[in-house]
Amino acid sequence: MAEDSNIIKVNIKGTKAISYEIEIGSNLFSVLARELKEKALAYRYAVVSDSNVSELYYGRLEEALKNEGLSYLLITIPAGEQSKNRKNKEFIEDTMLKNAMARDSAIIALGGGVVGDIAGFVAATYNRGIPYIQYPTSLVSCVDSSIGGKTAVDTDYGKNLIGSFYQPYKVYIDLETLKTLRVQ
């Protein structure tokens, strides 16, 4: 048929890489801050954490970010699985918006699986996607944040029903954070 000759096909190649680096070591807060400064990943960073983890580790991360002259904001949600919900996702987004965080921002997820999932989902959808860094603090979150890029929130109808696949910019697994976990 002559009409088929009017068809134009265009192949679009993706520009976003789906590969990322995982760094494993001890006391990586200063390494993270130094790399963020060198790479100039973002103008400003939203550190998302929960009430337990921020008490344990935020001071060290804050000192490292401050030493490198980086701009940051701490956003804390209550600890626990019940916090992995749309209300807290909205709280994180609204806090970022109120503080004029734009496309040139990035998120640092400092915490366990709940924090990693919700912070990653915010990163996937905020301004149509901004970079985020995983800094997991539990053994399960070290594995989960390293493989798969699954980000989500829970609903009254089930777990992880609203979410996205969104890869982190980088994962920092700090073995020192595992020392504060209960022995089981």
Short mmCIF file of C-alpha atoms in Angstrom, two decimals:
data_model
loop_
_atom_site.label_atom_id
_atom_site.label_comp_id
_atom_site.label_asym_id
_atom_site.label_seq_id
_atom_site.Cartn_x
_atom_site.Cartn_y
_atom_site.Cartn_z
CA MET A 1 0.00 0.00 0.00
CA ALA A 2 1.21 3.45 -0.86
CA GLU A 3 -0.05 4.90 2.43
CA ASP A 4 2.62 3.00 4.42
CA SER A 5 5.34 5.12 2.83
CA ASN A 6 4.08 8.10 4.84
CA ILE A 7 4.99 6.49 8.17
CA ILE A 8 7.95 7.92 10.00
CA LYS A 9 9.66 5.97 12.77
CA VAL A 10 11.86 7.67 15.34
CA ASN A 11 13.91 5.82 17.94
CA ILE A 12 14.40 7.70 21.18
CA LYS A 13 17.34 6.60 23.29
CA GLY A 14 17.09 7.27 27.01
CA THR A 15 19.57 9.68 28.51
CA LYS A 16 19.24 8.58 32.14
CA ALA A 17 21.70 5.93 33.19
CA ILE A 18 20.29 3.18 35.33
CA SER A 19 23.65 2.21 36.77
CA TYR A 20 24.94 3.57 40.05
CA GLU A 21 27.71 3.00 42.54
CA ILE A 22 27.53 1.40 45.97
CA GLU A 23 30.24 2.41 48.43
CA ILE A 24 30.77 0.18 51.46
CA GLY A 25 32.98 1.23 54.36
CA SER A 26 33.02 2.84 57.78
CA ASN A 27 32.35 6.45 58.78
CA LEU A 28 31.27 7.53 55.30
CA PHE A 29 29.56 10.82 56.21
CA SER A 30 32.61 12.92 55.33
CA VAL A 31 33.19 10.84 52.16
CA LEU A 32 29.59 11.52 51.09
CA ALA A 33 29.85 15.26 51.77
CA ARG A 34 33.19 15.57 49.99
CA GLU A 35 31.85 13.73 46.91
CA LEU A 36 28.71 15.89 46.84
CA LYS A 37 30.91 18.99 46.92
CA GLU A 38 33.22 17.67 44.17
CA LYS A 39 30.42 16.49 41.88
CA ALA A 40 28.14 19.50 42.54
CA LEU A 41 25.17 17.14 42.31
CA ALA A 42 22.75 19.72 43.70
CA TYR A 43 22.48 23.26 44.96
CA ARG A 44 20.68 22.12 48.12
CA TYR A 45 20.02 18.81 49.87
CA ALA A 46 16.95 17.60 51.75
CA VAL A 47 18.07 15.09 54.37
CA VAL A 48 15.07 12.81 55.01
CA SER A 49 15.29 10.75 58.17
CA ASP A 50 13.12 9.35 60.94
CA SER A 51 12.96 10.38 64.58
CA ASN A 52 15.18 7.51 65.79
CA VAL A 53 17.87 7.63 63.11
CA SER A 54 18.15 11.43 63.05
CA GLU A 55 18.92 11.35 66.78
CA LEU A 56 21.71 8.83 66.23
CA TYR A 57 23.36 10.05 63.02
CA TYR A 58 22.14 13.43 61.82
CA GLY A 59 24.72 15.31 63.90
CA ARG A 60 27.57 13.54 62.12
CA LEU A 61 26.05 14.08 58.68
CA GLU A 62 25.31 17.72 59.47
CA GLU A 63 28.91 18.31 60.55
CA ALA A 64 30.22 16.74 57.33
CA LEU A 65 27.85 18.77 55.12
CA LYS A 66 28.69 21.96 57.02
CA ASN A 67 32.44 21.33 56.69
CA GLU A 68 32.04 21.16 52.90
CA GLY A 69 29.90 24.32 52.81
CA LEU A 70 26.85 22.49 51.46
CA SER A 71 23.29 23.79 51.84
CA TYR A 72 20.90 21.32 53.48
CA LEU A 73 17.64 20.93 55.33
CA LEU A 74 16.59 18.15 57.72
CA ILE A 75 13.11 16.68 57.28
CA THR A 76 12.15 14.18 59.97
CA ILE A 77 9.21 11.78 59.94
CA PRO A 78 8.11 9.57 62.85
CA ALA A 79 9.91 6.23 63.08
CA GLY A 80 8.08 3.04 62.12
CA GLU A 81 6.33 1.29 59.25
CA GLN A 82 3.13 3.27 59.88
CA SER A 83 4.97 6.39 58.65
CA LYS A 84 5.38 5.04 55.11
CA ASN A 85 2.23 6.74 53.85
CA ARG A 86 0.95 9.43 51.51
CA LYS A 87 0.52 11.91 54.35
CA ASN A 88 4.24 11.83 55.16
CA LYS A 89 5.16 11.92 51.47
CA GLU A 90 3.09 15.09 51.20
CA PHE A 91 4.74 16.46 54.37
CA ILE A 92 8.21 15.94 52.87
CA GLU A 93 7.19 17.51 49.55
CA ASP A 94 5.48 20.48 51.22
CA THR A 95 8.50 21.09 53.45
CA MET A 96 10.75 21.08 50.39
CA LEU A 97 8.41 23.44 48.53
CA LYS A 98 8.12 25.83 51.50
CA ASN A 99 11.91 25.97 51.58
CA ALA A 100 12.15 26.77 47.85
CA MET A 101 13.85 23.52 46.90
CA ALA A 102 13.75 23.23 43.12
CA ARG A 103 15.01 20.94 40.35
CA ASP A 104 18.57 21.70 41.39
CA SER A 105 17.97 19.93 44.71
CA ALA A 106 18.66 16.36 45.77
CA ILE A 107 17.53 14.11 48.61
CA ILE A 108 19.69 12.17 51.05
CA ALA A 109 17.72 9.26 52.54
CA LEU A 110 19.27 8.63 55.97
CA GLY A 111 17.53 5.69 57.59
CA GLY A 112 16.00 2.26 57.22
CA GLY A 113 13.59 0.87 54.68
CA VAL A 114 10.71 3.23 55.45
CA VAL A 115 12.88 6.31 54.95
CA GLY A 116 14.52 4.89 51.82
CA ASP A 117 11.19 3.97 50.23
CA ILE A 118 9.40 7.25 50.94
CA ALA A 119 12.40 9.50 50.19
CA GLY A 120 13.03 7.64 46.92
CA PHE A 121 9.40 8.01 45.91
CA VAL A 122 9.51 11.74 46.66
CA ALA A 123 12.69 12.01 44.56
CA ALA A 124 11.01 10.15 41.69
CA THR A 125 8.06 12.55 41.59
CA TYR A 126 9.36 15.90 42.91
CA ASN A 127 9.79 18.27 39.96
CA ARG A 128 9.43 15.17 37.75
CA GLY A 129 12.47 13.56 39.31
CA ILE A 130 15.50 14.76 41.25
CA PRO A 131 18.58 12.78 42.31
CA TYR A 132 18.67 10.99 45.63
CA ILE A 133 21.32 9.25 47.67
CA GLN A 134 20.62 6.24 49.85
CA TYR A 135 22.43 6.07 53.22
CA PRO A 136 20.76 2.97 54.71
CA THR A 137 21.09 2.29 58.43
CA SER A 138 19.59 -1.19 58.79
CA LEU A 139 20.73 -4.49 57.34
CA VAL A 140 17.53 -5.02 55.35
CA SER A 141 17.65 -1.48 53.93
CA CYS A 142 21.29 -1.99 52.92
CA VAL A 143 20.15 -4.81 50.66
CA ASP A 144 16.87 -3.21 49.53
CA SER A 145 18.40 0.16 48.65
CA SER A 146 21.23 -1.51 46.75
CA ILE A 147 19.15 -3.54 44.33
CA GLY A 148 15.98 -2.80 42.38
CA GLY A 149 15.17 0.88 42.82
CA LYS A 150 11.76 0.14 44.33
CA THR A 151 10.20 3.18 46.01
CA ALA A 152 6.67 3.34 47.40
CA VAL A 153 4.22 4.21 50.14
CA ASP A 154 1.61 2.06 51.84
CA THR A 155 -2.14 2.65 51.76
CA ASP A 156 -5.11 1.38 53.76
CA TYR A 157 -5.51 -1.19 50.97
CA GLY A 158 -2.03 -2.69 51.17
CA LYS A 159 1.72 -2.22 51.27
CA ASN A 160 3.73 -0.60 48.46
CA LEU A 161 0.68 -0.08 46.25
CA ILE A 162 1.66 3.42 45.13
CA GLY A 163 5.23 3.86 44.01
CA SER A 164 7.82 3.90 41.28
CA PHE A 165 11.02 2.26 40.16
CA TYR A 166 13.65 4.97 40.57
CA GLN A 167 17.36 4.32 40.95
CA PRO A 168 19.46 6.24 43.47
CA TYR A 169 22.38 8.36 42.36
CA LYS A 170 24.58 6.42 44.78
CA VAL A 171 24.31 4.18 47.84
CA TYR A 172 26.59 4.58 50.87
CA ILE A 173 26.60 1.54 53.17
CA ASP A 174 28.26 2.64 56.39
CA LEU A 175 29.09 -0.41 58.48
CA GLU A 176 29.26 1.75 61.61
CA THR A 177 25.49 2.35 61.44
CA LEU A 178 24.86 -1.38 61.71
CA LYS A 179 26.58 -1.49 65.12
CA THR A 180 23.64 0.29 66.76
CA LEU A 181 21.16 -2.39 65.67
CA ARG A 182 19.79 -4.99 68.08
CA VAL A 183 21.47 -8.38 67.87
CA GLN A 184 18.93 -10.90 66.59
#
